[in-house]
Short mmCIF file of C-alpha atoms in Angstrom, two decimals:
data_model
loop_
_atom_site.label_atom_id
_atom_site.label_comp_id
_atom_site.label_asym_id
_atom_site.label_seq_id
_atom_site.Cartn_x
_atom_site.Cartn_y
_atom_site.Cartn_z
CA UNK A 1 -105.45 223.83 93.40
CA UNK A 2 -105.49 224.73 89.54
CA UNK A 3 -102.02 224.58 87.86
CA UNK A 4 -100.79 227.26 85.37
CA UNK A 5 -100.84 224.35 82.65
CA UNK A 6 -104.32 223.39 83.68
CA UNK A 7 -105.48 226.98 83.42
CA UNK A 8 -103.73 227.13 79.91
CA UNK A 9 -105.61 224.30 79.08
CA UNK A 10 -109.06 225.39 80.02
CA UNK A 11 -108.40 228.72 78.52
CA UNK A 12 -107.57 226.84 75.17
CA UNK A 13 -110.72 224.68 75.32
CA UNK A 14 -112.75 227.56 75.95
CA UNK A 15 -111.64 229.96 73.71
CA UNK A 16 -111.67 227.54 70.56
CA UNK A 17 -114.63 225.47 71.30
CA UNK A 18 -117.16 228.07 69.62
CA UNK A 19 -114.83 228.33 66.64
CA UNK A 20 -114.85 224.63 66.48
CA UNK A 21 -118.49 224.58 66.76
CA UNK A 22 -119.12 227.43 64.35
CA UNK A 23 -116.76 226.32 61.24
CA UNK A 24 -116.05 222.62 61.58
CA UNK A 25 -112.90 220.33 62.17
CA UNK A 26 -111.54 220.71 59.06
CA UNK A 27 -112.24 224.37 58.10
CA UNK A 28 -110.60 225.03 61.44
CA UNK A 29 -106.98 225.97 61.23
CA UNK A 30 -104.24 225.66 63.57
CA UNK A 31 -103.79 229.73 62.67
CA UNK A 32 -107.16 230.14 63.57
CA UNK A 33 -106.67 228.77 66.78
CA UNK A 34 -103.40 230.48 67.60
CA UNK A 35 -104.87 233.81 66.57
CA UNK A 36 -108.08 233.14 68.72
CA UNK A 37 -105.80 232.43 71.74
CA UNK A 38 -102.90 234.59 71.24
CA UNK A 39 -100.79 231.67 71.88
CA UNK A 40 -98.00 229.89 69.54
CA UNK A 41 -98.49 226.71 67.84
CA UNK A 42 -95.85 225.28 70.02
CA UNK A 43 -97.92 226.24 73.31
CA UNK A 44 -100.81 224.61 71.35
CA UNK A 45 -99.29 221.50 70.74
CA UNK A 46 -97.77 221.64 74.32
CA UNK A 47 -101.15 221.13 75.83
CA UNK A 48 -102.84 218.88 73.15
CA UNK A 49 -101.09 216.05 70.90
CA UNK A 50 -103.01 216.99 68.19
CA UNK A 51 -105.76 219.29 66.57
CA UNK A 52 -108.02 216.36 66.78
CA UNK A 53 -107.71 216.00 70.50
CA UNK A 54 -108.44 219.76 70.80
CA UNK A 55 -111.24 219.46 68.85
CA UNK A 56 -112.55 216.70 70.92
CA UNK A 57 -112.07 218.20 74.09
CA UNK A 58 -113.52 221.29 72.67
CA UNK A 59 -116.76 219.34 71.90
CA UNK A 60 -116.67 217.73 75.39
CA UNK A 61 -116.55 221.10 76.92
CA UNK A 62 -119.61 222.70 74.97
CA UNK A 63 -121.84 219.39 75.31
CA UNK A 64 -121.05 219.80 79.13
CA UNK A 65 -122.10 223.42 79.27
CA UNK A 66 -125.21 222.59 77.07
CA UNK A 67 -126.09 219.63 79.62
CA UNK A 68 -125.47 221.70 82.42
CA UNK A 69 -128.33 224.01 81.55
CA UNK A 70 -130.61 221.19 80.43
CA UNK A 71 -130.25 219.82 83.68
CA UNK A 72 -130.53 223.04 85.60
CA UNK A 73 -134.00 223.56 83.49
CA UNK A 74 -135.03 220.23 84.42
CA UNK A 75 -134.46 220.15 87.76
CA UNK A 76 -136.88 222.58 88.85
CA UNK A 77 -139.52 219.42 89.29
CA UNK A 78 -139.13 216.18 90.53
CA UNK A 79 -141.93 214.85 88.66
CA UNK A 80 -140.95 212.42 85.35
CA UNK A 81 -143.51 214.22 83.12
CA UNK A 82 -142.68 217.42 84.33
CA UNK A 83 -139.10 216.81 83.69
CA UNK A 84 -140.00 215.76 79.87
CA UNK A 85 -142.16 219.12 79.85
CA UNK A 86 -139.36 221.01 80.90
CA UNK A 87 -136.99 219.57 78.43
CA UNK A 88 -139.40 220.47 75.53
CA UNK A 89 -139.46 224.19 77.49
CA UNK A 90 -135.94 224.49 77.63
CA UNK A 91 -135.49 223.68 73.80
CA UNK A 92 -138.34 225.96 72.75
CA UNK A 93 -135.93 228.79 73.18
CA UNK A 94 -132.96 226.85 71.82
CA UNK A 95 -132.30 228.72 68.87
CA UNK A 96 -131.26 232.23 70.55
CA UNK A 97 -129.25 230.06 73.35
CA UNK A 98 -127.37 228.12 70.84
CA UNK A 99 -126.47 230.85 68.66
CA UNK A 100 -124.15 232.14 71.45
CA UNK A 101 -122.00 229.12 71.03
CA UNK A 102 -122.26 229.12 67.29
CA UNK A 103 -124.88 226.92 66.89
CA UNK A 104 -126.11 223.22 68.41
CA UNK A 105 -122.67 221.36 69.21
CA UNK A 106 -124.26 218.15 68.73
CA UNK A 107 -125.67 218.67 65.63
CA UNK A 108 -122.94 220.79 63.88
CA UNK A 109 -120.13 218.30 64.96
CA UNK A 110 -122.24 215.51 64.28
CA UNK A 111 -122.76 216.56 60.39
CA UNK A 112 -119.13 217.71 60.13
CA UNK A 113 -117.54 214.85 61.39
CA UNK A 114 -120.01 212.26 59.88
CA UNK A 115 -117.40 211.99 56.64
CA UNK A 116 -114.34 213.24 57.83
CA UNK A 117 -113.74 212.17 61.30
CA UNK A 118 -114.31 208.79 62.69
CA UNK A 119 -112.90 209.63 66.41
CA UNK A 120 -114.94 212.74 66.65
CA UNK A 121 -118.31 211.14 65.10
CA UNK A 122 -117.84 208.45 67.60
CA UNK A 123 -118.01 210.92 70.67
CA UNK A 124 -120.59 212.56 69.14
CA UNK A 125 -122.56 209.22 69.07
CA UNK A 126 -121.64 208.42 72.56
CA UNK A 127 -123.44 211.89 73.84
CA UNK A 128 -126.65 211.08 71.58
CA UNK A 129 -126.75 207.63 73.36
CA UNK A 130 -126.38 209.26 76.60
CA UNK A 131 -129.11 211.62 76.18
CA UNK A 132 -131.32 208.88 74.81
CA UNK A 133 -130.84 206.84 77.76
CA UNK A 134 -131.42 209.77 80.10
CA UNK A 135 -134.43 210.26 78.51
CA UNK A 136 -135.28 206.75 78.85
CA UNK A 137 -134.55 206.63 82.33
CA UNK A 138 -136.94 209.66 83.12
CA UNK A 139 -139.72 207.89 81.03
CA UNK A 140 -138.80 204.66 83.19
CA UNK A 141 -139.14 206.59 86.67
CA UNK A 142 -142.44 207.93 85.60
CA UNK A 143 -143.86 204.33 84.58
CA UNK A 144 -142.58 203.35 87.94
CA UNK A 145 -144.48 205.91 89.87
CA UNK A 146 -147.66 205.58 87.78
CA UNK A 147 -147.24 208.77 85.86
CA UNK A 148 -146.37 207.33 82.61
CA UNK A 149 -148.38 204.65 81.04
CA UNK A 150 -146.92 200.94 81.15
CA UNK A 151 -147.52 200.57 77.57
CA UNK A 152 -144.60 203.04 76.74
CA UNK A 153 -141.53 201.69 75.48
CA UNK A 154 -139.19 203.74 77.41
CA UNK A 155 -136.36 203.76 75.06
CA UNK A 156 -138.22 203.84 71.82
CA UNK A 157 -140.08 206.80 73.14
CA UNK A 158 -136.68 208.45 74.13
CA UNK A 159 -135.44 208.01 70.65
CA UNK A 160 -138.53 209.52 69.38
CA UNK A 161 -138.41 212.42 71.36
CA UNK A 162 -134.53 213.01 70.56
CA UNK A 163 -135.18 212.64 66.92
CA UNK A 164 -137.86 215.30 66.83
CA UNK A 165 -135.47 217.51 68.71
CA UNK A 166 -132.67 217.40 66.54
CA UNK A 167 -134.71 217.55 63.33
CA UNK A 168 -136.40 220.55 64.49
CA UNK A 169 -132.88 222.10 65.55
CA UNK A 170 -131.48 221.22 61.97
CA UNK A 171 -134.65 222.97 60.27
CA UNK A 172 -134.70 225.99 62.46
CA UNK A 173 -130.81 226.54 61.63
CA UNK A 174 -131.28 225.73 57.71
CA UNK A 175 -134.05 228.04 57.48
CA UNK A 176 -133.24 230.55 60.20
CA UNK A 177 -136.97 230.45 61.36
CA UNK A 178 -137.60 229.18 65.31
CA UNK A 179 -141.11 228.23 63.98
CA UNK A 180 -139.68 224.72 63.30
CA UNK A 181 -138.36 224.20 66.88
CA UNK A 182 -141.37 225.92 68.65
CA UNK A 183 -143.74 223.84 66.73
CA UNK A 184 -142.00 220.49 67.20
CA UNK A 185 -141.90 221.33 70.92
CA UNK A 186 -145.79 221.79 70.82
CA UNK A 187 -145.94 218.55 69.18
CA UNK A 188 -143.71 216.74 71.88
CA UNK A 189 -145.91 218.39 74.65
CA UNK A 190 -149.02 217.03 72.70
CA UNK A 191 -147.22 213.69 72.56
CA UNK A 192 -146.16 213.69 76.38
CA UNK A 193 -149.72 214.82 77.63
CA UNK A 194 -151.84 212.63 75.27
CA UNK A 195 -149.87 209.33 74.58
CA UNK A 196 -147.29 208.98 77.78
CA UNK A 197 -149.52 210.03 80.69
CA UNK A 198 -150.94 207.40 82.47
#
């Protein structure tokens, strides 16, 4: 059973996560947090040691929500090659999806924390490494069952796919045009079908 304190903590995280995501760590003040939650400064600090600890919890919450959606979409197939194609399919419509969250949490917090918050940046790097590891595992599974060519370097390809996705997200948001993400997903599909398939 969830305690009142746990419910309050979850409420704070869910409420402020889109604010941190949209405005960034430095631009989100404690006043913004108290206004959004309707709680006092004391109540916020009663649940989180610092603004930084809350920002990390909010980032983890955003990423967990995002990863749950990607995994759900990807699990429509057991085939590693189809899983990769389902990942690009998910990101093809990512612009509309991420707008509801205030943008892409990995890109937003990564760029924001790069020069301002070492601990937050480390959390972003950990998530990126985890995503790349998961992609590499799918590719390795595909090699193992003969769907993906044995000539393929799983980690190199995983990093390449992730770089293309993140670059496309950056361009889509910067230019406010989903051409970039849709075109890049087409390029990833082409790479999967022409280079990766055994």
